mmCIF file of C-alpha atoms in Angstrom:
data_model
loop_
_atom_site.group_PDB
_atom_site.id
_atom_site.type_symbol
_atom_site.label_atom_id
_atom_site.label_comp_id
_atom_site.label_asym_id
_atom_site.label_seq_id
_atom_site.Cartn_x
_atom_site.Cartn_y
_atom_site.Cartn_z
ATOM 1 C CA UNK Y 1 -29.648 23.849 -12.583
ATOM 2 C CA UNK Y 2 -27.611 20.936 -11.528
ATOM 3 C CA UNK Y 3 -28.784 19.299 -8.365
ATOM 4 C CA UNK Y 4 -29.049 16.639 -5.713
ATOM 5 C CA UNK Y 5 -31.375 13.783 -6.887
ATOM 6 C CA UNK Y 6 -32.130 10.698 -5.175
ATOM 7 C CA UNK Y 7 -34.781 7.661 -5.833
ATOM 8 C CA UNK Y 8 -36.442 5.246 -3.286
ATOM 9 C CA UNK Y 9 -35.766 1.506 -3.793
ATOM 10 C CA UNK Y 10 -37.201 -0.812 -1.203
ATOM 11 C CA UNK Y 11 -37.715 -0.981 2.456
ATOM 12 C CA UNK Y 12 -35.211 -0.982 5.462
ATOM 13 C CA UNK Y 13 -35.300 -0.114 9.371
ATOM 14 C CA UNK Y 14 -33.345 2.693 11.358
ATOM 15 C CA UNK Y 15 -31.259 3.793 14.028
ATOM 16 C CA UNK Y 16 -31.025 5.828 16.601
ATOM 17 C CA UNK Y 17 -28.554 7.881 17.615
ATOM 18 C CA UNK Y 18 -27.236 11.480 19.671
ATOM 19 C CA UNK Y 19 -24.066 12.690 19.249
ATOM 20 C CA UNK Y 20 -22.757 16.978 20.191
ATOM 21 C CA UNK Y 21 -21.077 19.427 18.206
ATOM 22 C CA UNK Y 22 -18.652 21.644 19.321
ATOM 23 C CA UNK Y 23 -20.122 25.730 19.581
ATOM 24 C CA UNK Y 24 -23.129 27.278 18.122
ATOM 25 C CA UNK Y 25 -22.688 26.032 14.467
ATOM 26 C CA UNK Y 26 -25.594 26.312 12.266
ATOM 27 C CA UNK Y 27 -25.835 23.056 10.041
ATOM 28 C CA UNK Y 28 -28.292 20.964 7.257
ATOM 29 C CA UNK Y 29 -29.507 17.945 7.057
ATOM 30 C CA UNK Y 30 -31.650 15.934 4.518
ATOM 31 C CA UNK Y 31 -34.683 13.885 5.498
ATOM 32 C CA UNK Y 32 -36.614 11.046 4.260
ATOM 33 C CA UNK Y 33 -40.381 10.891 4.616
ATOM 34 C CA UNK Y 34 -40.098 6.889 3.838
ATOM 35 C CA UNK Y 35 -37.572 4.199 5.477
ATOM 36 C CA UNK Y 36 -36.923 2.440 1.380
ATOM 37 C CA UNK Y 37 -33.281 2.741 0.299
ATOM 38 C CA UNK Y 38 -32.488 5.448 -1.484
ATOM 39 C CA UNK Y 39 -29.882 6.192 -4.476
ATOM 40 C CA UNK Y 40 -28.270 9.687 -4.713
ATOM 41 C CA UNK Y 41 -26.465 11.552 -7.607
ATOM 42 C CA UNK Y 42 -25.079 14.761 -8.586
ATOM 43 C CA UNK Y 43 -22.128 17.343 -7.545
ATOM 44 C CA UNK Y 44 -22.915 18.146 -3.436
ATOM 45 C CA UNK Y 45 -21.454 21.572 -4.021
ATOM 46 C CA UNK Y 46 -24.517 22.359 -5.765
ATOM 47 C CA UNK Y 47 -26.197 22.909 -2.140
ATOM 48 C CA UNK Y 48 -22.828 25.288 -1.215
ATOM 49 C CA UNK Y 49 -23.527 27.212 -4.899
ATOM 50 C CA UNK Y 50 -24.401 26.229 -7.990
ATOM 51 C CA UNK Y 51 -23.659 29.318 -9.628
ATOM 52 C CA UNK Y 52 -20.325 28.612 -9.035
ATOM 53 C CA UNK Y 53 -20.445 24.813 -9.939
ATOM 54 C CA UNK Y 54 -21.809 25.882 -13.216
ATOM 55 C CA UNK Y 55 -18.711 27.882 -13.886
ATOM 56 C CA UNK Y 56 -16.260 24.691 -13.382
ATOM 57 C CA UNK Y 57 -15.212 26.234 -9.886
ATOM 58 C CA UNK Y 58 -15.803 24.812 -6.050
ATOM 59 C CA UNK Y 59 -17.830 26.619 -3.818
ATOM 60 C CA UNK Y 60 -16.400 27.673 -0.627
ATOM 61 C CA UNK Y 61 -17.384 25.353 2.097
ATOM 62 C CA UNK Y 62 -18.596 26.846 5.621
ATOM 63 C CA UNK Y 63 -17.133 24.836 8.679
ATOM 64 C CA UNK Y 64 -19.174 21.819 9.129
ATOM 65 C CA UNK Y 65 -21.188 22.686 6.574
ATOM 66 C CA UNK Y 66 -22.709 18.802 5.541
ATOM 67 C CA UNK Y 67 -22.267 17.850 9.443
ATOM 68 C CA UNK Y 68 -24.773 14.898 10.101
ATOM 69 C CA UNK Y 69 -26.371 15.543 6.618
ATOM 70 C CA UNK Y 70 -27.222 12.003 5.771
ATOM 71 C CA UNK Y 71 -27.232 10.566 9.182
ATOM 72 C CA UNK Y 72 -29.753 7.402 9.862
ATOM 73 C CA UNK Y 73 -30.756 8.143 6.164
ATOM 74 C CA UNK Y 74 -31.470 5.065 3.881
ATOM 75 C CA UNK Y 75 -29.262 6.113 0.843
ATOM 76 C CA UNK Y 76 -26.871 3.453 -0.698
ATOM 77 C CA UNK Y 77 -24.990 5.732 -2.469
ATOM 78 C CA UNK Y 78 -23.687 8.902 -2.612
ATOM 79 C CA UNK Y 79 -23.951 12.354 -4.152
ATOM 80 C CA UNK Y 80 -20.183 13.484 -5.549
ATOM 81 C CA UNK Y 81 -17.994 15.348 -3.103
ATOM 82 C CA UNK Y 82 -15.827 16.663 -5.296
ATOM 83 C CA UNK Y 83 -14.042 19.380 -2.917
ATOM 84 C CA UNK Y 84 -10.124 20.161 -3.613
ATOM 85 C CA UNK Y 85 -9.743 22.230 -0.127
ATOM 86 C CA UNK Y 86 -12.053 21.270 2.813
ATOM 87 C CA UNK Y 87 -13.411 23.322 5.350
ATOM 88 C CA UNK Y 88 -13.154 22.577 9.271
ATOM 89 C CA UNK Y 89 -15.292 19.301 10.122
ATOM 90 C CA UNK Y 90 -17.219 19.770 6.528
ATOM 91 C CA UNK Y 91 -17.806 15.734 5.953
ATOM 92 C CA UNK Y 92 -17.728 15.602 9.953
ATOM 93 C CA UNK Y 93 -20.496 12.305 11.160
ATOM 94 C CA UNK Y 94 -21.843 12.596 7.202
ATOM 95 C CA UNK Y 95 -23.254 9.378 6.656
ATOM 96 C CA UNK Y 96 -23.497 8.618 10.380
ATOM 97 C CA UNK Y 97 -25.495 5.321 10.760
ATOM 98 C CA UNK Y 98 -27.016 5.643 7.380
ATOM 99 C CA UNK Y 99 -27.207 2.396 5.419
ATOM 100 C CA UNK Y 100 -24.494 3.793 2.619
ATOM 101 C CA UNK Y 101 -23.263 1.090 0.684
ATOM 102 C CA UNK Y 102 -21.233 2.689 -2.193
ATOM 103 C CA UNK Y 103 -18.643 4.978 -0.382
ATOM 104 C CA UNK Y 104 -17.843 8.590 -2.410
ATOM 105 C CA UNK Y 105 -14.380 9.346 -3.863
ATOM 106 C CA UNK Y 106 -12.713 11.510 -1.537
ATOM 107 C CA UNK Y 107 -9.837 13.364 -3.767
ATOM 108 C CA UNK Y 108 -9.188 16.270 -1.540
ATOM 109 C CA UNK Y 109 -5.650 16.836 -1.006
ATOM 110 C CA UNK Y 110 -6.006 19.573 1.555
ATOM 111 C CA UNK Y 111 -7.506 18.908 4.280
ATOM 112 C CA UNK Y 112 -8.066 20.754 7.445
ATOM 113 C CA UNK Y 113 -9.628 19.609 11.162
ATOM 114 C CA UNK Y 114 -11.597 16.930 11.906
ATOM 115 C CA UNK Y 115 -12.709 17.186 7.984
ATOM 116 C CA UNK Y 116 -13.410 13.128 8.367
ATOM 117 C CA UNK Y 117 -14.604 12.643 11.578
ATOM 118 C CA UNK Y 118 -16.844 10.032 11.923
ATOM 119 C CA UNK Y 119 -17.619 10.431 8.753
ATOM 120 C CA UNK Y 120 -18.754 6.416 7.998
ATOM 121 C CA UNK Y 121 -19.209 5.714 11.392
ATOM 122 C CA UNK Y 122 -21.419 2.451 12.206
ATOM 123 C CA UNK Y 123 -22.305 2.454 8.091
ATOM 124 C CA UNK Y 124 -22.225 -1.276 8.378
ATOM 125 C CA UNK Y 125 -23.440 -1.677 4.591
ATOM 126 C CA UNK Y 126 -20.396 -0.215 2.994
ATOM 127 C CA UNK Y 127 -18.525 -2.331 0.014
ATOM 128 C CA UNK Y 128 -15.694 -1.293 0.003
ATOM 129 C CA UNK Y 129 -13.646 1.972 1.034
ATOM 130 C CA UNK Y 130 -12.647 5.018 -0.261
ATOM 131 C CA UNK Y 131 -9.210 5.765 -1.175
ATOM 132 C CA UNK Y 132 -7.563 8.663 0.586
ATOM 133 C CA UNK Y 133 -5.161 10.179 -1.194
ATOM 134 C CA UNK Y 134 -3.882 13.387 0.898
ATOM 135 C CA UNK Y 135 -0.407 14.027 2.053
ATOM 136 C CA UNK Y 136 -1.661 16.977 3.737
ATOM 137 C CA UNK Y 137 -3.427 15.995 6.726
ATOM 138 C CA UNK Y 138 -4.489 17.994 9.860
ATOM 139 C CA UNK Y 139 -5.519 17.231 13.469
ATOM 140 C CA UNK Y 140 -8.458 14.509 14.074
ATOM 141 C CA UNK Y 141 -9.080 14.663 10.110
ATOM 142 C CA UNK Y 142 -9.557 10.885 9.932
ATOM 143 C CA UNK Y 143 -10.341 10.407 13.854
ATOM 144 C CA UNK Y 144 -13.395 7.466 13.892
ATOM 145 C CA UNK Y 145 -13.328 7.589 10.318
ATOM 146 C CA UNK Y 146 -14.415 4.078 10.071
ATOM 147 C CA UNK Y 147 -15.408 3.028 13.937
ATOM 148 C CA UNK Y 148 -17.208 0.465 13.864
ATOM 149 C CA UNK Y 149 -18.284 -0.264 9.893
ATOM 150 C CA UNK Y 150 -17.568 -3.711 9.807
ATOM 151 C CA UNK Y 151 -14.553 -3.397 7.597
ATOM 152 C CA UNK Y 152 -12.094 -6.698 6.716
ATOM 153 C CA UNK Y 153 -8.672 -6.236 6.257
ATOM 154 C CA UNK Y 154 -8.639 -6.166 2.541
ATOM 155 C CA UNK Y 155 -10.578 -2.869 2.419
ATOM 156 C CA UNK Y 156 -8.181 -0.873 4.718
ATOM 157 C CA UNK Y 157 -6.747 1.669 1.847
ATOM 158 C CA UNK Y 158 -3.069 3.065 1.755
ATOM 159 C CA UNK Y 159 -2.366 6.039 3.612
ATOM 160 C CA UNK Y 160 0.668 8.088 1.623
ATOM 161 C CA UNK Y 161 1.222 11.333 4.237
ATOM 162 C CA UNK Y 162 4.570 11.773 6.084
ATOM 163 C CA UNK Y 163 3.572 14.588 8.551
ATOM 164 C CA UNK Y 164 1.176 13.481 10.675
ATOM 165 C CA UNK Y 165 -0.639 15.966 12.851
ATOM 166 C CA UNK Y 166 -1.772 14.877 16.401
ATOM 167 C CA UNK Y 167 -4.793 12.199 16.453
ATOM 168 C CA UNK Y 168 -5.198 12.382 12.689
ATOM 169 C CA UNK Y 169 -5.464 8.795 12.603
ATOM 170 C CA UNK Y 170 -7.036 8.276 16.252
ATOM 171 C CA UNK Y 171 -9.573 5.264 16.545
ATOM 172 C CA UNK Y 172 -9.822 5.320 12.612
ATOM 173 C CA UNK Y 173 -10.242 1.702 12.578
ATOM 174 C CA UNK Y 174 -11.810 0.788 16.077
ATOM 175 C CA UNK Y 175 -14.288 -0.880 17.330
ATOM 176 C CA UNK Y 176 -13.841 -2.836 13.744
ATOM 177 C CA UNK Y 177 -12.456 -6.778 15.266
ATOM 178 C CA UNK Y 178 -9.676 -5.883 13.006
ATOM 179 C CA UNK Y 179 -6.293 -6.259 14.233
ATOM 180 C CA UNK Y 180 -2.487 -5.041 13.975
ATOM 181 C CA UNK Y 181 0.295 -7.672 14.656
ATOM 182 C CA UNK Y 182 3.999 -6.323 14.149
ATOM 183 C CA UNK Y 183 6.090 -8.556 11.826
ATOM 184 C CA UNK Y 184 8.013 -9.948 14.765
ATOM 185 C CA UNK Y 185 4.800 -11.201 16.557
ATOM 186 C CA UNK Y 186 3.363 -13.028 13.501
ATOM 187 C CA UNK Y 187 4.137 -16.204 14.519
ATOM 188 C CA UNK Y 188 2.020 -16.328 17.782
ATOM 189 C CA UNK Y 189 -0.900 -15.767 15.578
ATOM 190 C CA UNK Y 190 -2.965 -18.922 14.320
ATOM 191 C CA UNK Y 191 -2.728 -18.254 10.758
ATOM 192 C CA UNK Y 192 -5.824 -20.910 10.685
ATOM 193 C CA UNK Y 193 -8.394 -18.640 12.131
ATOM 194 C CA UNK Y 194 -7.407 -15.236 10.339
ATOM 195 C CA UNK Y 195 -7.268 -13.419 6.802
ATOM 196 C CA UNK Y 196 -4.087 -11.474 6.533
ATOM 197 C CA UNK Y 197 -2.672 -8.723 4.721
ATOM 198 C CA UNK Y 198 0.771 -6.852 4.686
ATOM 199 C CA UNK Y 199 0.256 -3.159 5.280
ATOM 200 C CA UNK Y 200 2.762 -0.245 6.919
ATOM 201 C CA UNK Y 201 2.639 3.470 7.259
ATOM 202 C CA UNK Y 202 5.242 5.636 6.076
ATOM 203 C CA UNK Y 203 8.419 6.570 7.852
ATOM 204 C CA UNK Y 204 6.998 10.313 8.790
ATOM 205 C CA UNK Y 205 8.974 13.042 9.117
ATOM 206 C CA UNK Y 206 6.607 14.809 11.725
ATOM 207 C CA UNK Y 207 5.033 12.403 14.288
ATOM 208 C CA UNK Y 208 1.981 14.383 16.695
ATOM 209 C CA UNK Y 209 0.727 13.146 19.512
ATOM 210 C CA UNK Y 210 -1.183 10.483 19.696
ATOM 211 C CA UNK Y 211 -1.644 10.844 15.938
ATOM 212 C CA UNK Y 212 -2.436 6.988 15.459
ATOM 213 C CA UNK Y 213 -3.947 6.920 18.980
ATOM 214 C CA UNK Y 214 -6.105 3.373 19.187
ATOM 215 C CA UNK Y 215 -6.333 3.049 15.701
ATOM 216 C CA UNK Y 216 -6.812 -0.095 15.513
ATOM 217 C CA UNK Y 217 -8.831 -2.812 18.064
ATOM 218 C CA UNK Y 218 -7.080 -4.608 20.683
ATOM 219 C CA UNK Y 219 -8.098 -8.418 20.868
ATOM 220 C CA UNK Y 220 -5.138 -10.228 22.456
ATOM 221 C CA UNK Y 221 -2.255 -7.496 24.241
ATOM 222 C CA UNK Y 222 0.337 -10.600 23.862
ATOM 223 C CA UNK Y 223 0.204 -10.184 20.115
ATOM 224 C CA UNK Y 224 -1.574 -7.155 19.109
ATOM 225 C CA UNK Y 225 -0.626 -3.911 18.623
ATOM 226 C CA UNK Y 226 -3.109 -0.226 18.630
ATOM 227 C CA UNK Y 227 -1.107 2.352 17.876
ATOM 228 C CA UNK Y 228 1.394 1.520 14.486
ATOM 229 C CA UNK Y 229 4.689 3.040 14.335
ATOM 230 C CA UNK Y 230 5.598 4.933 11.175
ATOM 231 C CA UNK Y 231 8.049 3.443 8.970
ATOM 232 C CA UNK Y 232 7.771 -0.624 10.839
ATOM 233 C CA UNK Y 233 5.986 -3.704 8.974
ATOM 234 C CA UNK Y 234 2.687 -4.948 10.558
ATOM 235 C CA UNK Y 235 0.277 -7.360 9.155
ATOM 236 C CA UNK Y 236 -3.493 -6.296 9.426
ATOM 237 C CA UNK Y 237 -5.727 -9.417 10.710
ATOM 238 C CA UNK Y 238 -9.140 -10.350 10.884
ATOM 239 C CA UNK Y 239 -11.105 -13.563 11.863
ATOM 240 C CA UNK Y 240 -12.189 -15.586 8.924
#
């Protein structure tokens, strides 16, 4: 039977943390009886069905089924998600506050509400992160994706979708002392004190409300911009 496995490393503290779900959702979670990183392997849909798994297929996945699974856990890396078509709020607050450090590949191309949420928030041990490669996004699927993980503006990944439902990108980046300067503001920014990098989203075809709501922090309103317009050049910023 294919499974889950994981293996304690050495010692680390906690966090503490409350957060509410919408309705009367039943959902798991995993627990550690020690506070040692752990490392964890293996296909996640195993939990959903391994029957299935076994046969090369992918389980269906219950709304918010792995909400808050790993949360305040001390795993450093992750089991596989490989899931094609996600379910509402599946990964929703996943690895909230646990000390992840290498990020899953995330190659659904379907995705459906709030799928993301919060899904790395305040993992402040991550590498690097994940590529997202959906064009088919859906409301609040990346809201808080990242809030506050201590990303740099190298690890921000390319975001390919043209229709962008309303807050799919809300607060993705906040809370993050990473910044958005439009190409024509550039020069009020001392170059001296900041890594840059070139980055734009796509001219979209479908623009929802607030669907890049506060993405990004605000450090100095003469200069710095929240919300990114489809389609203009910005430079991403962060102190050195």
């Amino acid at each position: 039977m294919n499974k889950v496995s994981c293996q304690y490393v050495f010692p680390h503290g906690t966090y503490d943390y409350i957060e509410s779900i919408p309705g009367n959702i039943e959902v798991g979670s995993i627990s550690f009886e020690s506070d040692k990183f752990v490392y964890c392997e293996g296909n996640i849909e195993t939990l959903l069905d391994y029957k299935t798994v076994q046969k090369g297929e992918h389980p269906k996945m219950a709304d918010y089924c792995f909400y808050r699974f790993f949360e305040k856990s001390p795993i450093i890396t992750s089991p596989e998600l490989p899931a094609e078509e996600l379910s509402k709020g599946c990964y929703c607050s996943m690895f909230l506050y646990s000390k992840l450090q290498i990020p899953p590949e995330l190659p659904a191309r379907k995705l459906e509400e709030a799928c993301y949420q919060n899904m790395f928030q305040v993992c402040t041990y991550l590498s690097y992160l994940p590529e997202l490669p959906s064009t088919q996004l859906a409301p609040y699927c990346y809201y808080g994706m990242f809030y506050s993980a201590m990303i740099w503006e190298q690890n921000i990944p390319l975001l390919p979708a043209t229709v962008l439902p309303h807050h799919c990108y809300s607060y993705m980046y906040a809370h993050n002392s990473v910044y958005l300067v439009a190409e024509e503001n550039l020069s009020k920014v001392d170059l001296s004190r900041y890594n840059i990098k070139s980055w734009s989203l796509p001219k979209s075809s479908v623009y929802g409300t607030g669907c890049a709501e506060y993405m990004f922090d605000i450090y100095d309103y003469s200069f710095c911009e929240e919300e990114p317009v489809p389609g203009k050049q910005y430079y991403i910023i962060c102190r050195k």
